[in-house]
């Protein structure tokens, strides 16, 4: 199918794959036909990649993750296969609008936020670098919920991406495993044997992930839960329709929904089942492949690097030990050592509520053999420690972070600060026992999606200035350095940003009915809504600014548009209050004729990857204002910097490294450091003190208290105000004054258009280190001990297209 031009291929797929007629085809039909035509162009290289891997017996990376926030796939494939021009011509030639066709694709929202998006960037980089890899996860029927607002409040509805034909996946009917839960462990022939009580099938679905220039493609293998047995016809014939359908419904529950929460455990039993389901299916698949290729089991670590993305797949430790020891008769100590040789673990948060703990009772009833093995692993580990201070269980719970740590040969944090804090806080004892185990791998983002494809104006300018090499090697952006003093380059840079902002302004008017001035500063905070991320600090500043403008409407104000987007976990009441408050404040401020030339506040619903791609290239200021010590890394912060939006931020997560690279002058730093935060929290009445010391802060809080933003319901935000003026755990009040001052520094800088565009361009030129290619190279060298296979084999592979 790759022997014909794209237009012919689209028309053939429209006719023969969809059975549709060009005269009646809908946008959806055209989009699927285009997707299939593009997909044809990558299949041969996908197969060649796995042949090349097998031919050299290469070690593979297996990335186990509950989440892969991949977003739309069509544009990624078009860009990486370099089919932009051909696709554009084919579509316009067929009388279609290329943008509309591409945007017809629903986002695959198989993740909550940073952790899931990181996994997606990693998959793309692994393919770009030609590293043999599989991503393993769950094929959720419903991705992250869809968010809308009703009177400012978040409303959640089911996301249903799979109700549309999904052109990118292949069902592998030959790759199915039976997964068991519950039951008991009995002695048989002197060996413990687990007899599960409940069973479901894990069915594999594969999606190719194509790298830059289409030279290599890896596989994202997602598991779907299916019933073991077909439909119960007997019961159906007896008229028991619901009962006949029950086993199927129950089995499917496991892959039904993505838990809409990235920091707290919930839906306990089902969640643990999901974790075991996909982890165990993946391990079985890995062992099947290893055994088919031949080799001594103790050599497994030479062929398989298994990365645990957070603790969600931490059951991989005991499960791999079980597969090696119980099912393949490897001695226990050797099984533990072999498993550890394969496994490594990435920690993504220090928030105590997010470090998973499962009750021993639940673990025993759902996974009885694993509970026994966890105790054996714990005992083996205790024997190594003189003081026996670390235990995998305690208070009736199994500690999954500790389990993942003990079963991994390397454990990594996701930014320098975060890794340092891991060593000093949550894993202090384990770090003391295993001082070489913790390493840092600062996060990164794929430049193909987040610059080349999301921001064609800026990437075109970069390519015209320094050539195209930056797409493979983002650190080449440094070569823009001499242009940072070239007025012609800076003009073009500013023009690209201005055009992106004008596009966004048009879209905001058309889709959301809000008018904004493209020359105002676009100040953007987009991420999950969480107290530690402090969207409420941002909105308090907006209220204070509004009051200042009203007090002096003739002042020399720098016009601002504050844009928010993000979802709150449905059960996280306070986060939902923050959303409502922002919407309520927006309603009042935006309709104030005295101030709305200077200040607008917009909360865009249903934040997802595609909305991020639209907003980031059009942003001026990046809000990264978490309480220091709480944001493990951040990756949005990197996308903004790369696209020329300087950061206003605290010394938290990867902000620290961004500031080091872009330069202190090109970053609006404010707030307490992680150490100062701890000290400040110990000061009694810290919030009350901060409020008393800053009339702007007390004024903003008073404005909320007196019901300005909740006219019919004066006490609506009593809880928010009480929280902020009381415990204020995330130190919003104590950082307010510094934040206000930093915002005014940003205003002054923005008012000097020449200085601002230079600052923006510096951010782009100096952010090359934040490529996920660099991060993956770090994992390859420090953790996985794998090499790329691409080199030398390119010739044997099909040229793209
Ligand atoms: C962190 O909060 C980090 C991503 C990816 C998130 C964020 O700071 O950039 O992981 N953690 O490493 C998370 O989702 C469950 O924890």
mmCIF file with all atom_site columns, N, CA, C and O and ligand atoms in Angstrom, residues 67 112-119 261-264 271 309-310 312 346-351 354 414 418 443 532-533 630-638 653-654, ligand 1:
data_model
loop_
_atom_site.group_PDB
_atom_site.id
_atom_site.type_symbol
_atom_site.label_atom_id
_atom_site.label_alt_id
_atom_site.label_comp_id
_atom_site.label_asym_id
_atom_site.label_entity_id
_atom_site.label_seq_id
_atom_site.pdbx_PDB_ins_code
_atom_site.Cartn_x
_atom_site.Cartn_y
_atom_site.Cartn_z
_atom_site.occupancy
_atom_site.B_iso_or_equiv
_atom_site.pdbx_formal_charge
_atom_site.auth_seq_id
_atom_site.auth_comp_id
_atom_site.auth_asym_id
_atom_site.auth_atom_id
_atom_site.pdbx_PDB_model_num
ATOM   1   N N  . UNK A 1 67  ? -0.486 4.691  33.029 1.00 0.00 ? 67  UNK A N  1
ATOM   2   C CA . UNK A 1 67  ? -0.992 5.793  32.215 1.00 0.00 ? 67  UNK A CA 1
ATOM   3   C C  . UNK A 1 67  ? -0.071 6.068  31.021 1.00 0.00 ? 67  UNK A C  1
ATOM   4   O O  . UNK A 1 67  ? 1.154  6.065  31.171 1.00 0.00 ? 67  UNK A O  1
ATOM   5   N N  . UNK A 1 112 ? -3.694 10.971 33.713 1.00 0.00 ? 112 UNK A N  1
ATOM   6   C CA . UNK A 1 112 ? -4.172 12.095 34.511 1.00 0.00 ? 112 UNK A CA 1
ATOM   7   C C  . UNK A 1 112 ? -3.418 13.379 34.229 1.00 0.00 ? 112 UNK A C  1
ATOM   8   O O  . UNK A 1 112 ? -3.996 14.445 34.158 1.00 0.00 ? 112 UNK A O  1
ATOM   9   N N  . UNK A 1 113 ? -2.109 13.259 34.137 1.00 0.00 ? 113 UNK A N  1
ATOM   10  C CA . UNK A 1 113 ? -1.312 14.475 34.031 1.00 0.00 ? 113 UNK A CA 1
ATOM   11  C C  . UNK A 1 113 ? 0.130  14.130 33.709 1.00 0.00 ? 113 UNK A C  1
ATOM   12  O O  . UNK A 1 113 ? 0.389  13.284 32.840 1.00 0.00 ? 113 UNK A O  1
ATOM   13  N N  . UNK A 1 114 ? 1.042  14.757 34.442 1.00 0.00 ? 114 UNK A N  1
ATOM   14  C CA . UNK A 1 114 ? 2.465  14.687 34.108 1.00 0.00 ? 114 UNK A CA 1
ATOM   15  C C  . UNK A 1 114 ? 3.032  13.281 33.996 1.00 0.00 ? 114 UNK A C  1
ATOM   16  O O  . UNK A 1 114 ? 3.807  12.991 33.079 1.00 0.00 ? 114 UNK A O  1
ATOM   17  N N  . UNK A 1 115 ? 2.627  12.408 34.907 1.00 0.00 ? 115 UNK A N  1
ATOM   18  C CA . UNK A 1 115 ? 3.180  11.054 34.894 1.00 0.00 ? 115 UNK A CA 1
ATOM   19  C C  . UNK A 1 115 ? 2.822  10.326 33.595 1.00 0.00 ? 115 UNK A C  1
ATOM   20  O O  . UNK A 1 115 ? 3.661  9.663  32.983 1.00 0.00 ? 115 UNK A O  1
ATOM   21  N N  . UNK A 1 116 ? 1.581  10.478 33.171 1.00 0.00 ? 116 UNK A N  1
ATOM   22  C CA . UNK A 1 116 ? 1.129  9.807  31.952 1.00 0.00 ? 116 UNK A CA 1
ATOM   23  C C  . UNK A 1 116 ? 1.691  10.450 30.695 1.00 0.00 ? 116 UNK A C  1
ATOM   24  O O  . UNK A 1 116 ? 2.027  9.778  29.719 1.00 0.00 ? 116 UNK A O  1
ATOM   25  N N  . UNK A 1 117 ? 1.795  11.775 30.717 1.00 0.00 ? 117 UNK A N  1
ATOM   26  C CA . UNK A 1 117 ? 2.345  12.456 29.539 1.00 0.00 ? 117 UNK A CA 1
ATOM   27  C C  . UNK A 1 117 ? 3.844  12.154 29.409 1.00 0.00 ? 117 UNK A C  1
ATOM   28  O O  . UNK A 1 117 ? 4.378  12.016 28.313 1.00 0.00 ? 117 UNK A O  1
ATOM   29  N N  . UNK A 1 118 ? 4.530  12.052 30.539 1.00 0.00 ? 118 UNK A N  1
ATOM   30  C CA . UNK A 1 118 ? 5.956  11.703 30.504 1.00 0.00 ? 118 UNK A CA 1
ATOM   31  C C  . UNK A 1 118 ? 6.139  10.344 29.816 1.00 0.00 ? 118 UNK A C  1
ATOM   32  O O  . UNK A 1 118 ? 7.023  10.175 28.967 1.00 0.00 ? 118 UNK A O  1
ATOM   33  N N  . UNK A 1 119 ? 5.265  9.388  30.168 1.00 0.00 ? 119 UNK A N  1
ATOM   34  C CA . UNK A 1 119 ? 5.358  8.056  29.560 1.00 0.00 ? 119 UNK A CA 1
ATOM   35  C C  . UNK A 1 119 ? 5.183  8.167  28.043 1.00 0.00 ? 119 UNK A C  1
ATOM   36  O O  . UNK A 1 119 ? 5.860  7.475  27.276 1.00 0.00 ? 119 UNK A O  1
ATOM   37  N N  . UNK A 1 261 ? -7.524 10.230 39.432 1.00 0.00 ? 261 UNK A N  1
ATOM   38  C CA . UNK A 1 261 ? -6.838 10.812 40.558 1.00 0.00 ? 261 UNK A CA 1
ATOM   39  C C  . UNK A 1 261 ? -5.373 10.469 40.432 1.00 0.00 ? 261 UNK A C  1
ATOM   40  O O  . UNK A 1 261 ? -5.025 9.324  40.213 1.00 0.00 ? 261 UNK A O  1
ATOM   41  N N  . UNK A 1 262 ? -4.491 11.456 40.556 1.00 0.00 ? 262 UNK A N  1
ATOM   42  C CA . UNK A 1 262 ? -3.088 11.097 40.452 1.00 0.00 ? 262 UNK A CA 1
ATOM   43  C C  . UNK A 1 262 ? -2.357 11.255 41.760 1.00 0.00 ? 262 UNK A C  1
ATOM   44  O O  . UNK A 1 262 ? -1.156 11.178 41.815 1.00 0.00 ? 262 UNK A O  1
ATOM   45  N N  . UNK A 1 263 ? -3.076 11.499 42.820 1.00 0.00 ? 263 UNK A N  1
ATOM   46  C CA . UNK A 1 263 ? -2.339 11.611 44.068 1.00 0.00 ? 263 UNK A CA 1
ATOM   47  C C  . UNK A 1 263 ? -2.928 10.801 45.214 1.00 0.00 ? 263 UNK A C  1
ATOM   48  O O  . UNK A 1 263 ? -2.290 10.661 46.242 1.00 0.00 ? 263 UNK A O  1
ATOM   49  N N  . UNK A 1 264 ? -4.113 10.296 45.070 1.00 0.00 ? 264 UNK A N  1
ATOM   50  C CA . UNK A 1 264 ? -4.620 9.513  46.193 1.00 0.00 ? 264 UNK A CA 1
ATOM   51  C C  . UNK A 1 264 ? -5.148 8.182  45.678 1.00 0.00 ? 264 UNK A C  1
ATOM   52  O O  . UNK A 1 264 ? -5.608 8.074  44.563 1.00 0.00 ? 264 UNK A O  1
ATOM   53  N N  . UNK A 1 271 ? -8.770 -0.942 41.971 1.00 0.00 ? 271 UNK A N  1
ATOM   54  C CA . UNK A 1 271 ? -7.503 -0.321 41.575 1.00 0.00 ? 271 UNK A CA 1
ATOM   55  C C  . UNK A 1 271 ? -6.343 -1.328 41.708 1.00 0.00 ? 271 UNK A C  1
ATOM   56  O O  . UNK A 1 271 ? -5.502 -1.441 40.824 1.00 0.00 ? 271 UNK A O  1
ATOM   57  N N  . UNK A 1 309 ? 6.880  2.653  36.325 1.00 0.00 ? 309 UNK A N  1
ATOM   58  C CA . UNK A 1 309 ? 6.546  4.072  36.349 1.00 0.00 ? 309 UNK A CA 1
ATOM   59  C C  . UNK A 1 309 ? 5.687  4.335  37.577 1.00 0.00 ? 309 UNK A C  1
ATOM   60  O O  . UNK A 1 309 ? 4.485  4.084  37.580 1.00 0.00 ? 309 UNK A O  1
ATOM   61  N N  . UNK A 1 310 ? 6.307  4.785  38.647 1.00 0.00 ? 310 UNK A N  1
ATOM   62  C CA . UNK A 1 310 ? 5.684  4.965  39.946 1.00 0.00 ? 310 UNK A CA 1
ATOM   63  C C  . UNK A 1 310 ? 5.404  3.608  40.590 1.00 0.00 ? 310 UNK A C  1
ATOM   64  O O  . UNK A 1 310 ? 5.829  2.575  40.072 1.00 0.00 ? 310 UNK A O  1
ATOM   65  N N  . UNK A 1 312 ? 2.601  2.091  40.924 1.00 0.00 ? 312 UNK A N  1
ATOM   66  C CA . UNK A 1 312 ? 1.414  1.359  40.436 1.00 0.00 ? 312 UNK A CA 1
ATOM   67  C C  . UNK A 1 312 ? 1.746  -0.058 39.960 1.00 0.00 ? 312 UNK A C  1
ATOM   68  O O  . UNK A 1 312 ? 0.967  -0.976 40.218 1.00 0.00 ? 312 UNK A O  1
ATOM   69  N N  . UNK A 1 346 ? 10.793 4.369  39.157 1.00 0.00 ? 346 UNK A N  1
ATOM   70  C CA . UNK A 1 346 ? 10.794 5.836  39.157 1.00 0.00 ? 346 UNK A CA 1
ATOM   71  C C  . UNK A 1 346 ? 9.782  6.351  40.159 1.00 0.00 ? 346 UNK A C  1
ATOM   72  O O  . UNK A 1 346 ? 8.604  5.971  40.108 1.00 0.00 ? 346 UNK A O  1
ATOM   73  N N  . UNK A 1 347 ? 10.238 7.199  41.053 1.00 0.00 ? 347 UNK A N  1
ATOM   74  C CA . UNK A 1 347 ? 9.328  7.850  41.990 1.00 0.00 ? 347 UNK A CA 1
ATOM   75  C C  . UNK A 1 347 ? 8.920  9.203  41.414 1.00 0.00 ? 347 UNK A C  1
ATOM   76  O O  . UNK A 1 347 ? 9.754  9.931  40.880 1.00 0.00 ? 347 UNK A O  1
ATOM   77  N N  . UNK A 1 348 ? 7.627  9.534  41.494 1.00 0.00 ? 348 UNK A N  1
ATOM   78  C CA . UNK A 1 348 ? 7.142  10.790 40.905 1.00 0.00 ? 348 UNK A CA 1
ATOM   79  C C  . UNK A 1 348 ? 6.566  11.763 41.908 1.00 0.00 ? 348 UNK A C  1
ATOM   80  O O  . UNK A 1 348 ? 6.036  12.812 41.517 1.00 0.00 ? 348 UNK A O  1
ATOM   81  N N  . UNK A 1 349 ? 6.565  11.409 43.158 1.00 0.00 ? 349 UNK A N  1
ATOM   82  C CA . UNK A 1 349 ? 5.987  12.356 44.110 1.00 0.00 ? 349 UNK A CA 1
ATOM   83  C C  . UNK A 1 349 ? 6.400  12.008 45.532 1.00 0.00 ? 349 UNK A C  1
ATOM   84  O O  . UNK A 1 349 ? 6.566  10.835 45.859 1.00 0.00 ? 349 UNK A O  1
ATOM   85  N N  . UNK A 1 350 ? 6.543  13.040 46.339 1.00 0.00 ? 350 UNK A N  1
ATOM   86  C CA . UNK A 1 350 ? 6.854  12.829 47.745 1.00 0.00 ? 350 UNK A CA 1
ATOM   87  C C  . UNK A 1 350 ? 5.612  13.014 48.603 1.00 0.00 ? 350 UNK A C  1
ATOM   88  O O  . UNK A 1 350 ? 5.663  12.842 49.813 1.00 0.00 ? 350 UNK A O  1
ATOM   89  N N  . UNK A 1 351 ? 4.492  13.368 47.959 1.00 0.00 ? 351 UNK A N  1
ATOM   90  C CA . UNK A 1 351 ? 3.266  13.585 48.716 1.00 0.00 ? 351 UNK A CA 1
ATOM   91  C C  . UNK A 1 351 ? 2.899  12.282 49.419 1.00 0.00 ? 351 UNK A C  1
ATOM   92  O O  . UNK A 1 351 ? 2.700  11.261 48.753 1.00 0.00 ? 351 UNK A O  1
ATOM   93  N N  . UNK A 1 354 ? 0.223  9.916  48.237 1.00 0.00 ? 354 UNK A N  1
ATOM   94  C CA . UNK A 1 354 ? 0.346  9.290  46.930 1.00 0.00 ? 354 UNK A CA 1
ATOM   95  C C  . UNK A 1 354 ? 1.298  8.093  46.943 1.00 0.00 ? 354 UNK A C  1
ATOM   96  O O  . UNK A 1 354 ? 1.417  7.391  45.957 1.00 0.00 ? 354 UNK A O  1
ATOM   97  N N  . UNK A 1 414 ? 12.896 12.566 39.557 1.00 0.00 ? 414 UNK A N  1
ATOM   98  C CA . UNK A 1 414 ? 12.634 13.148 38.250 1.00 0.00 ? 414 UNK A CA 1
ATOM   99  C C  . UNK A 1 414 ? 13.121 14.591 38.103 1.00 0.00 ? 414 UNK A C  1
ATOM   100 O O  . UNK A 1 414 ? 12.862 15.237 37.090 1.00 0.00 ? 414 UNK A O  1
ATOM   101 N N  . UNK A 1 418 ? 14.145 17.016 43.579 1.00 0.00 ? 418 UNK A N  1
ATOM   102 C CA . UNK A 1 418 ? 13.277 15.911 44.007 1.00 0.00 ? 418 UNK A CA 1
ATOM   103 C C  . UNK A 1 418 ? 14.120 14.700 44.431 1.00 0.00 ? 418 UNK A C  1
ATOM   104 O O  . UNK A 1 418 ? 13.860 14.074 45.470 1.00 0.00 ? 418 UNK A O  1
ATOM   105 N N  . UNK A 1 443 ? 13.310 14.964 34.159 1.00 0.00 ? 443 UNK A N  1
ATOM   106 C CA . UNK A 1 443 ? 12.325 14.784 33.085 1.00 0.00 ? 443 UNK A CA 1
ATOM   107 C C  . UNK A 1 443 ? 12.674 15.591 31.836 1.00 0.00 ? 443 UNK A C  1
ATOM   108 O O  . UNK A 1 443 ? 13.491 16.522 31.879 1.00 0.00 ? 443 UNK A O  1
ATOM   109 N N  . UNK A 1 532 ? -1.195 22.113 46.310 1.00 0.00 ? 532 UNK A N  1
ATOM   110 C CA . UNK A 1 532 ? 0.256  22.380 46.288 1.00 0.00 ? 532 UNK A CA 1
ATOM   111 C C  . UNK A 1 532 ? 0.673  23.135 45.030 1.00 0.00 ? 532 UNK A C  1
ATOM   112 O O  . UNK A 1 532 ? 1.682  23.826 45.027 1.00 0.00 ? 532 UNK A O  1
ATOM   113 N N  . UNK A 1 533 ? -0.117 23.029 43.978 1.00 0.00 ? 533 UNK A N  1
ATOM   114 C CA . UNK A 1 533 ? 0.214  23.757 42.743 1.00 0.00 ? 533 UNK A CA 1
ATOM   115 C C  . UNK A 1 533 ? -0.228 25.219 42.825 1.00 0.00 ? 533 UNK A C  1
ATOM   116 O O  . UNK A 1 533 ? 0.163  26.050 42.007 1.00 0.00 ? 533 UNK A O  1
ATOM   117 N N  . UNK A 1 630 ? 7.314  20.459 46.775 1.00 0.00 ? 630 UNK A N  1
ATOM   118 C CA . UNK A 1 630 ? 6.139  19.619 46.515 1.00 0.00 ? 630 UNK A CA 1
ATOM   119 C C  . UNK A 1 630 ? 6.021  19.128 45.073 1.00 0.00 ? 630 UNK A C  1
ATOM   120 O O  . UNK A 1 630 ? 5.505  18.046 44.843 1.00 0.00 ? 630 UNK A O  1
ATOM   121 N N  . UNK A 1 631 ? 6.431  19.902 44.109 1.00 0.00 ? 631 UNK A N  1
ATOM   122 C CA . UNK A 1 631 ? 6.300  19.484 42.702 1.00 0.00 ? 631 UNK A CA 1
ATOM   123 C C  . UNK A 1 631 ? 7.547  18.684 42.343 1.00 0.00 ? 631 UNK A C  1
ATOM   124 O O  . UNK A 1 631 ? 8.654  19.222 42.326 1.00 0.00 ? 631 UNK A O  1
ATOM   125 N N  . UNK A 1 632 ? 7.368  17.393 42.050 1.00 0.00 ? 632 UNK A N  1
ATOM   126 C CA . UNK A 1 632 ? 8.543  16.554 41.838 1.00 0.00 ? 632 UNK A CA 1
ATOM   127 C C  . UNK A 1 632 ? 9.427  17.116 40.720 1.00 0.00 ? 632 UNK A C  1
ATOM   128 O O  . UNK A 1 632 ? 10.638 17.227 40.858 1.00 0.00 ? 632 UNK A O  1
ATOM   129 N N  . UNK A 1 633 ? 8.797  17.448 39.599 1.00 0.00 ? 633 UNK A N  1
ATOM   130 C CA . UNK A 1 633 ? 9.586  18.000 38.504 1.00 0.00 ? 633 UNK A CA 1
ATOM   131 C C  . UNK A 1 633 ? 8.774  19.054 37.760 1.00 0.00 ? 633 UNK A C  1
ATOM   132 O O  . UNK A 1 633 ? 9.116  20.227 37.695 1.00 0.00 ? 633 UNK A O  1
ATOM   133 N N  . UNK A 1 634 ? 7.648  18.601 37.191 1.00 0.00 ? 634 UNK A N  1
ATOM   134 C CA . UNK A 1 634 ? 6.944  19.422 36.219 1.00 0.00 ? 634 UNK A CA 1
ATOM   135 C C  . UNK A 1 634 ? 7.524  19.102 34.855 1.00 0.00 ? 634 UNK A C  1
ATOM   136 O O  . UNK A 1 634 ? 8.720  18.758 34.730 1.00 0.00 ? 634 UNK A O  1
ATOM   137 N N  . UNK A 1 635 ? 6.676  19.142 33.843 1.00 0.00 ? 635 UNK A N  1
ATOM   138 C CA . UNK A 1 635 ? 7.134  19.014 32.459 1.00 0.00 ? 635 UNK A CA 1
ATOM   139 C C  . UNK A 1 635 ? 6.500  20.129 31.638 1.00 0.00 ? 635 UNK A C  1
ATOM   140 O O  . UNK A 1 635 ? 7.082  20.575 30.643 1.00 0.00 ? 635 UNK A O  1
ATOM   141 N N  . UNK A 1 636 ? 5.335  20.608 32.088 1.00 0.00 ? 636 UNK A N  1
ATOM   142 C CA . UNK A 1 636 ? 4.738  21.782 31.449 1.00 0.00 ? 636 UNK A CA 1
ATOM   143 C C  . UNK A 1 636 ? 5.720  22.943 31.501 1.00 0.00 ? 636 UNK A C  1
ATOM   144 O O  . UNK A 1 636 ? 5.907  23.661 30.511 1.00 0.00 ? 636 UNK A O  1
ATOM   145 N N  . UNK A 1 637 ? 6.382  23.097 32.632 1.00 0.00 ? 637 UNK A N  1
ATOM   146 C CA . UNK A 1 637 ? 7.360  24.183 32.780 1.00 0.00 ? 637 UNK A CA 1
ATOM   147 C C  . UNK A 1 637 ? 8.397  24.170 31.640 1.00 0.00 ? 637 UNK A C  1
ATOM   148 O O  . UNK A 1 637 ? 8.782  25.214 31.118 1.00 0.00 ? 637 UNK A O  1
ATOM   149 N N  . UNK A 1 638 ? 8.780  22.957 31.217 1.00 0.00 ? 638 UNK A N  1
ATOM   150 C CA . UNK A 1 638 ? 9.777  22.829 30.137 1.00 0.00 ? 638 UNK A CA 1
ATOM   151 C C  . UNK A 1 638 ? 9.169  23.221 28.783 1.00 0.00 ? 638 UNK A C  1
ATOM   152 O O  . UNK A 1 638 ? 9.818  23.858 27.954 1.00 0.00 ? 638 UNK A O  1
ATOM   153 N N  . UNK A 1 653 ? 11.028 21.563 41.990 1.00 0.00 ? 653 UNK A N  1
ATOM   154 C CA . UNK A 1 653 ? 11.120 20.618 40.877 1.00 0.00 ? 653 UNK A CA 1
ATOM   155 C C  . UNK A 1 653 ? 12.162 21.050 39.862 1.00 0.00 ? 653 UNK A C  1
ATOM   156 O O  . UNK A 1 653 ? 13.250 21.544 40.203 1.00 0.00 ? 653 UNK A O  1
ATOM   157 N N  . UNK A 1 654 ? 11.829 20.871 38.604 1.00 0.00 ? 654 UNK A N  1
ATOM   158 C CA . UNK A 1 654 ? 12.773 21.200 37.541 1.00 0.00 ? 654 UNK A CA 1
ATOM   159 C C  . UNK A 1 654 ? 12.857 22.707 37.287 1.00 0.00 ? 654 UNK A C  1
ATOM   160 O O  . UNK A 1 654 ? 13.706 23.139 36.494 1.00 0.00 ? 654 UNK A O  1
HETATM 161 C C1 . LIG B 2 .   ? 4.596  15.061 39.394 1.00 0.00 ? 1   LIG B C1 1
HETATM 162 O O1 . LIG B 2 .   ? 3.629  15.692 40.194 1.00 0.00 ? 1   LIG B O1 1
HETATM 163 C C2 . LIG B 2 .   ? 6.116  15.308 37.430 1.00 0.00 ? 1   LIG B C2 1
HETATM 164 C C3 . LIG B 2 .   ? 5.387  14.136 36.819 1.00 0.00 ? 1   LIG B C3 1
HETATM 165 C C4 . LIG B 2 .   ? 6.257  13.331 35.891 1.00 0.00 ? 1   LIG B C4 1
HETATM 166 C C5 . LIG B 2 .   ? 3.970  13.870 38.702 1.00 0.00 ? 1   LIG B C5 1
HETATM 167 C C6 . LIG B 2 .   ? 5.183  16.041 38.380 1.00 0.00 ? 1   LIG B C6 1
HETATM 168 O O2 . LIG B 2 .   ? 5.899  17.030 39.071 1.00 0.00 ? 1   LIG B O2 1
HETATM 169 O O3 . LIG B 2 .   ? 6.561  16.158 36.422 1.00 0.00 ? 1   LIG B O3 1
HETATM 170 O O4 . LIG B 2 .   ? 4.899  13.259 37.827 1.00 0.00 ? 1   LIG B O4 1
HETATM 171 N N1 . LIG B 2 .   ? 3.633  12.904 39.731 1.00 0.00 ? 1   LIG B N1 1
HETATM 172 O O5 . LIG B 2 .   ? 7.418  12.921 36.545 1.00 0.00 ? 1   LIG B O5 1
HETATM 173 C C7 . LIG B 2 .   ? 2.548  12.147 39.739 1.00 0.00 ? 1   LIG B C7 1
HETATM 174 O O6 . LIG B 2 .   ? 1.704  12.213 38.870 1.00 0.00 ? 1   LIG B O6 1
HETATM 175 C C8 . LIG B 2 .   ? 1.465  10.337 40.880 1.00 0.00 ? 1   LIG B C8 1
HETATM 176 O O7 . LIG B 2 .   ? 2.469  11.284 40.788 1.00 0.00 ? 1   LIG B O7 1
#
